[in-house]
Short mmCIF file of C-alpha atoms in Angstrom, two decimals:
data_model
loop_
_atom_site.label_atom_id
_atom_site.label_comp_id
_atom_site.label_asym_id
_atom_site.label_seq_id
_atom_site.Cartn_x
_atom_site.Cartn_y
_atom_site.Cartn_z
CA MET A 1 36.77 31.38 89.39
CA PHE A 2 37.59 34.58 91.21
CA LYS A 3 37.88 36.32 87.85
CA ARG A 4 34.39 35.14 86.79
CA MET A 5 32.88 36.36 90.12
CA SER A 6 34.45 39.82 89.71
CA LEU A 7 33.08 40.15 86.22
CA ALA A 8 29.66 39.05 87.37
CA PHE A 9 29.73 41.51 90.28
CA LEU A 10 30.75 44.38 88.03
CA ALA A 11 28.08 43.46 85.50
CA SER A 12 25.41 43.39 88.17
CA ALA A 13 26.65 46.69 89.60
CA SER A 14 26.53 48.27 86.19
CA CYS A 15 22.95 47.08 85.73
CA VAL A 16 21.94 48.36 89.12
CA GLY A 17 23.71 51.67 88.47
CA ALA A 18 22.10 51.98 85.08
CA GLY A 19 18.69 51.26 86.59
CA LEU A 20 19.16 53.82 89.34
CA HIS A 21 20.43 56.37 86.86
CA GLN A 22 17.39 55.77 84.60
CA ALA A 23 15.03 56.02 87.61
CA SER A 24 16.63 59.32 88.61
CA ALA A 25 16.21 60.64 85.10
CA ILE A 26 12.52 59.66 85.02
CA GLU A 27 11.92 61.20 88.45
CA ALA A 28 13.61 64.43 87.44
CA SER A 29 11.52 64.62 84.26
CA LEU A 30 8.30 64.47 86.32
CA LEU A 31 9.23 67.52 88.45
CA PRO A 32 7.45 70.74 87.46
CA GLU A 33 9.38 73.59 86.00
CA PRO A 34 10.41 76.13 88.73
CA THR A 35 8.40 79.35 88.82
CA VAL A 36 10.35 82.51 87.99
CA ILE A 37 9.22 85.61 89.94
CA TYR A 38 9.82 89.05 88.53
CA ALA A 39 9.96 92.23 90.61
CA ASP A 40 7.12 93.95 88.74
CA GLN A 41 4.67 91.05 89.18
CA PRO A 42 2.23 91.03 92.14
CA MET A 43 3.01 88.74 95.04
CA GLN A 44 1.33 85.32 95.05
CA ARG A 45 0.00 83.74 98.18
CA ALA A 46 1.07 80.19 97.14
CA ALA A 47 4.57 79.20 98.22
CA ALA A 48 7.15 78.88 95.45
CA PRO A 49 8.01 75.27 94.59
CA VAL A 50 11.23 73.79 95.96
CA ARG A 51 13.95 73.87 93.30
CA THR A 52 15.90 70.59 93.03
CA ALA A 53 19.52 70.61 91.90
CA TYR A 54 22.22 67.95 91.55
CA ASN A 55 25.88 67.95 92.35
CA GLU A 56 28.19 67.59 89.40
CA ARG A 57 28.77 63.90 88.65
CA SER A 58 32.26 62.41 88.88
CA ASN A 59 33.79 60.18 86.19
CA MET A 60 32.99 56.99 88.12
CA GLY A 61 29.91 56.13 86.11
CA GLY A 62 27.44 57.42 88.64
CA GLY A 63 24.74 55.45 90.36
CA PHE A 64 25.61 52.57 92.67
CA VAL A 65 29.33 52.44 91.71
CA GLU A 66 29.80 56.08 92.65
CA PHE A 67 28.00 55.37 95.90
CA LEU A 68 30.46 52.54 96.66
CA PHE A 69 33.71 54.20 95.62
CA GLY A 70 33.06 57.96 95.70
CA ASP A 71 34.06 60.23 98.63
CA GLY A 72 31.51 61.13 101.26
CA ALA A 73 31.30 64.79 100.25
CA SER A 74 30.14 64.09 96.69
CA GLN A 75 27.97 61.00 96.76
CA GLY A 76 25.63 62.24 94.11
CA GLY A 77 22.98 63.02 96.68
CA ARG A 78 20.43 65.66 95.98
CA TYR A 79 20.24 68.88 97.90
CA GLN A 80 17.33 71.26 98.23
CA GLN A 81 17.90 74.89 97.36
CA GLN A 82 15.73 77.17 99.46
CA PRO A 83 13.83 79.80 97.46
CA ALA A 84 14.95 83.40 97.72
CA TYR A 85 13.26 85.50 100.44
CA GLN A 86 10.05 87.04 99.23
CA GLN A 87 8.46 89.99 100.99
CA GLN A 88 4.99 89.04 102.10
CA PRO A 89 2.08 91.45 101.66
CA SER A 90 1.14 93.50 104.74
CA TYR A 91 -2.09 92.53 106.49
CA GLU A 92 -2.21 95.67 108.68
CA PRO A 93 -5.73 97.09 108.41
CA ARG A 94 -6.03 100.35 106.53
CA ARG A 95 -6.78 103.45 108.56
CA PRO A 96 -10.39 104.45 107.96
CA LEU A 97 -11.01 107.71 106.17
CA LEU A 98 -12.46 110.65 108.12
CA PRO A 99 -16.19 111.08 107.61
CA GLN A 100 -17.12 113.82 105.22
CA ILE A 101 -18.62 116.98 106.73
CA GLU A 102 -21.81 118.35 105.29
CA PRO A 103 -21.60 121.91 103.88
CA GLN A 104 -24.21 123.10 106.40
CA GLN A 105 -22.09 121.78 109.25
CA VAL A 106 -19.00 123.55 107.88
CA MET A 107 -20.91 126.83 107.78
CA ARG A 108 -22.11 126.36 111.35
CA GLN A 109 -18.57 125.69 112.54
CA GLN A 110 -17.31 128.82 110.77
CA GLU A 111 -20.07 130.91 112.32
CA ASP A 112 -19.38 129.48 115.78
CA SER A 113 -15.64 130.09 115.49
CA GLY A 114 -16.28 133.67 114.31
CA GLU A 115 -18.47 134.51 117.32
CA PRO A 116 -16.35 136.30 119.96
CA ALA A 117 -16.33 134.85 123.45
CA ARG A 118 -18.27 137.06 125.88
CA ALA A 119 -17.10 136.88 129.45
CA ALA A 120 -19.68 136.88 132.21
CA LEU A 121 -20.01 140.07 134.24
CA ASP A 122 -17.74 140.09 137.26
CA PRO A 123 -20.01 140.18 140.38
CA LYS A 124 -18.16 143.20 141.72
CA PHE A 125 -19.62 145.26 138.87
CA GLU A 126 -23.19 144.48 139.91
CA LYS A 127 -25.18 147.37 141.39
CA GLN A 128 -24.74 147.40 145.19
CA LEU A 129 -24.90 149.68 148.21
CA VAL A 130 -21.47 150.32 149.70
CA ASP A 131 -19.83 152.45 152.36
CA TYR A 132 -18.61 155.86 151.24
CA HIS A 133 -15.99 157.84 153.15
CA GLY A 134 -15.51 160.79 150.77
CA LYS A 135 -16.42 164.41 151.35
CA GLU A 136 -18.93 164.77 148.49
CA GLY A 137 -22.54 165.47 149.40
CA ALA A 138 -25.57 163.31 148.65
CA GLY A 139 -26.68 163.36 145.00
CA THR A 140 -23.12 163.77 143.66
CA ILE A 141 -21.87 161.36 141.04
CA VAL A 142 -18.24 160.26 141.39
CA VAL A 143 -16.67 158.37 138.46
CA ASP A 144 -13.66 156.26 139.51
CA THR A 145 -12.07 155.74 136.09
CA PRO A 146 -9.11 153.50 137.11
CA ASN A 147 -11.34 151.05 139.04
CA LYS A 148 -14.31 151.18 136.60
CA PHE A 149 -16.90 152.25 139.20
CA LEU A 150 -19.54 155.00 139.33
CA PHE A 151 -20.76 156.08 142.80
CA LEU A 152 -23.99 157.95 143.51
CA VAL A 153 -23.42 159.40 146.96
CA GLN A 154 -26.24 158.75 149.49
CA ASP A 155 -26.88 160.03 152.99
CA ASP A 156 -25.38 158.42 156.11
CA GLY A 157 -22.01 157.56 154.54
CA LYS A 158 -23.40 155.26 151.87
CA ALA A 159 -23.24 155.23 148.09
CA MET A 160 -24.85 153.25 145.31
CA ARG A 161 -22.05 151.74 143.25
CA TYR A 162 -22.33 150.66 139.59
CA GLY A 163 -19.87 148.96 137.24
CA ILE A 164 -18.94 151.01 134.17
CA GLY A 165 -16.92 150.95 130.96
CA VAL A 166 -14.58 153.90 130.42
CA GLY A 167 -12.44 155.45 127.69
CA ARG A 168 -9.79 153.34 126.06
CA PRO A 169 -6.14 154.48 126.28
CA GLY A 170 -5.83 158.00 124.90
CA PHE A 171 -9.53 158.82 125.49
CA THR A 172 -9.75 158.95 129.27
CA TRP A 173 -10.27 162.30 130.95
CA SER A 174 -10.92 163.85 134.35
CA GLY A 175 -12.73 166.95 135.59
CA VAL A 176 -15.95 168.28 137.08
CA LYS A 177 -19.16 168.52 135.02
CA GLN A 178 -22.89 168.88 135.53
CA ILE A 179 -25.73 166.90 134.01
CA SER A 180 -27.09 169.30 131.40
CA ALA A 181 -29.79 167.07 129.88
CA LYS A 182 -31.43 163.65 130.23
CA LYS A 183 -32.97 161.60 127.41
CA GLU A 184 -34.73 158.26 127.18
CA TRP A 185 -33.77 156.02 124.27
CA PRO A 186 -31.69 158.81 122.76
CA ALA A 187 -30.84 159.14 119.08
CA TRP A 188 -27.15 159.10 118.19
CA THR A 189 -25.30 161.42 115.83
CA PRO A 190 -21.57 160.67 115.81
CA PRO A 191 -19.47 163.84 116.15
CA PRO A 192 -17.13 164.86 113.28
CA GLU A 193 -14.08 163.78 115.28
CA MET A 194 -15.46 160.25 115.59
CA LEU A 195 -16.50 160.11 111.92
CA ALA A 196 -12.95 161.10 110.95
CA ARG A 197 -11.67 158.05 112.85
CA ARG A 198 -14.52 155.77 111.79
CA PRO A 199 -15.93 156.80 108.41
CA ASP A 200 -17.93 153.54 108.33
CA LEU A 201 -20.25 154.73 111.12
CA PRO A 202 -23.76 155.90 110.28
CA ARG A 203 -24.34 159.65 110.21
CA HIS A 204 -27.42 159.30 112.40
CA MET A 205 -29.22 156.53 114.24
CA GLU A 206 -32.59 156.74 115.92
CA GLY A 207 -33.00 155.53 119.48
CA GLY A 208 -33.76 151.90 120.21
CA PRO A 209 -32.25 148.63 121.46
CA GLN A 210 -29.59 148.65 118.71
CA ASN A 211 -28.49 152.22 119.43
CA PRO A 212 -25.01 152.46 121.03
CA LEU A 213 -26.32 154.95 123.61
CA GLY A 214 -28.66 152.32 125.06
CA ALA A 215 -31.82 153.01 127.04
CA ARG A 216 -30.87 156.31 128.72
CA ALA A 217 -28.34 159.14 128.36
CA MET A 218 -27.25 161.93 130.71
CA TYR A 219 -25.26 164.64 128.93
CA LEU A 220 -22.29 166.22 130.69
CA GLY A 221 -22.32 170.01 130.24
CA SER A 222 -21.42 171.21 126.74
CA SER A 223 -18.96 168.41 126.16
CA LEU A 224 -19.41 165.45 123.84
CA TYR A 225 -19.32 163.05 126.79
CA ARG A 226 -22.32 161.27 128.25
CA ILE A 227 -23.24 158.75 130.90
CA HIS A 228 -25.31 156.31 128.87
CA GLY A 229 -26.49 152.75 128.54
CA SER A 230 -25.02 150.13 126.23
CA ASN A 231 -26.15 147.35 123.91
CA GLU A 232 -22.81 145.65 124.67
CA PRO A 233 -23.07 144.87 128.40
CA TRP A 234 -20.05 142.52 128.25
CA THR A 235 -17.82 145.61 127.85
CA ILE A 236 -18.52 146.74 131.42
CA GLY A 237 -15.30 146.79 133.45
CA THR A 238 -13.11 147.53 130.40
CA ASN A 239 -11.49 150.47 128.62
CA VAL A 240 -13.64 150.57 125.52
CA SER A 241 -15.27 153.94 124.76
CA SER A 242 -14.18 157.21 123.19
CA GLY A 243 -14.53 159.00 126.52
CA CYS A 244 -18.17 158.37 127.44
CA ILE A 245 -19.16 156.48 130.61
CA ARG A 246 -20.98 153.23 129.73
CA MET A 247 -23.41 151.38 131.98
CA ARG A 248 -25.64 148.36 131.61
CA ASN A 249 -29.13 149.37 130.46
CA GLU A 250 -30.75 148.23 133.71
CA ASP A 251 -28.21 150.23 135.72
CA VAL A 252 -28.44 153.41 133.68
CA ILE A 253 -32.26 153.30 133.98
CA ASP A 254 -31.86 153.02 137.77
CA LEU A 255 -29.38 155.91 137.91
CA TYR A 256 -31.51 158.01 135.54
CA GLY A 257 -34.42 157.84 137.98
CA ARG A 258 -32.25 158.88 140.98
CA VAL A 259 -30.54 162.03 139.66
CA ASN A 260 -31.75 165.36 138.37
CA VAL A 261 -30.51 167.79 135.75
CA GLY A 262 -27.85 169.97 137.35
CA ALA A 263 -26.36 167.15 139.43
CA ARG A 264 -22.60 167.44 139.96
CA VAL A 265 -20.37 164.87 138.28
CA ILE A 266 -16.74 164.39 139.36
CA VAL A 267 -14.55 162.27 137.06
CA ILE A 268 -11.23 161.10 138.53
#
């Protein structure tokens, strides 16, 4: 009797195992084929399917019998193999491109950048009445080259002081001269020495607002030097000329009306 029960049990186990094995085969056949991803293909947003693999079967017949008599480490259970790591596309927003600049705007920027900065006139170079403690008599012009001032000596220890531009390094001078001539809106003929240094200068220029001698000129003896106005008032207070004494046009007009031909000029 015991022998018949064992045979019946084994037969039923074999049927159950065969049924489970057939069910596993049908289930495996319904699984989709795994997707293979190549490096040169674009990334897909959908997650890769889970790949299903099986442990190698033992020689116990598989199915329910292997479950009963197999070891715990190899019970024919399925395991899930995680897909390889895939780099996800970056969602960082792209940096916006700089707006294009119109050609007219580029030209304006170039013109603005090419325009030299012109400093405002220092208030100390404004025309003003000051105390004078020198020994020169009234009507004498004293040119203080190092400090960029011209003094017209007045009575009672006073002097009218003006800001000036003087000769650049190598063109400063000192001495005593007299005003030999006065001219309003003088014409300008550069001397040969200046033309040798600056051949680009015009050979002659009539008087007017664009003339480098400005609104007035007072000639100093037989020399090439003058006290004159300027169409570049921002150069007052600097070493800029070839030896002449520059003044603002409004200042040279004021001085022109206060002095006479023959007035003494002391340049220090």
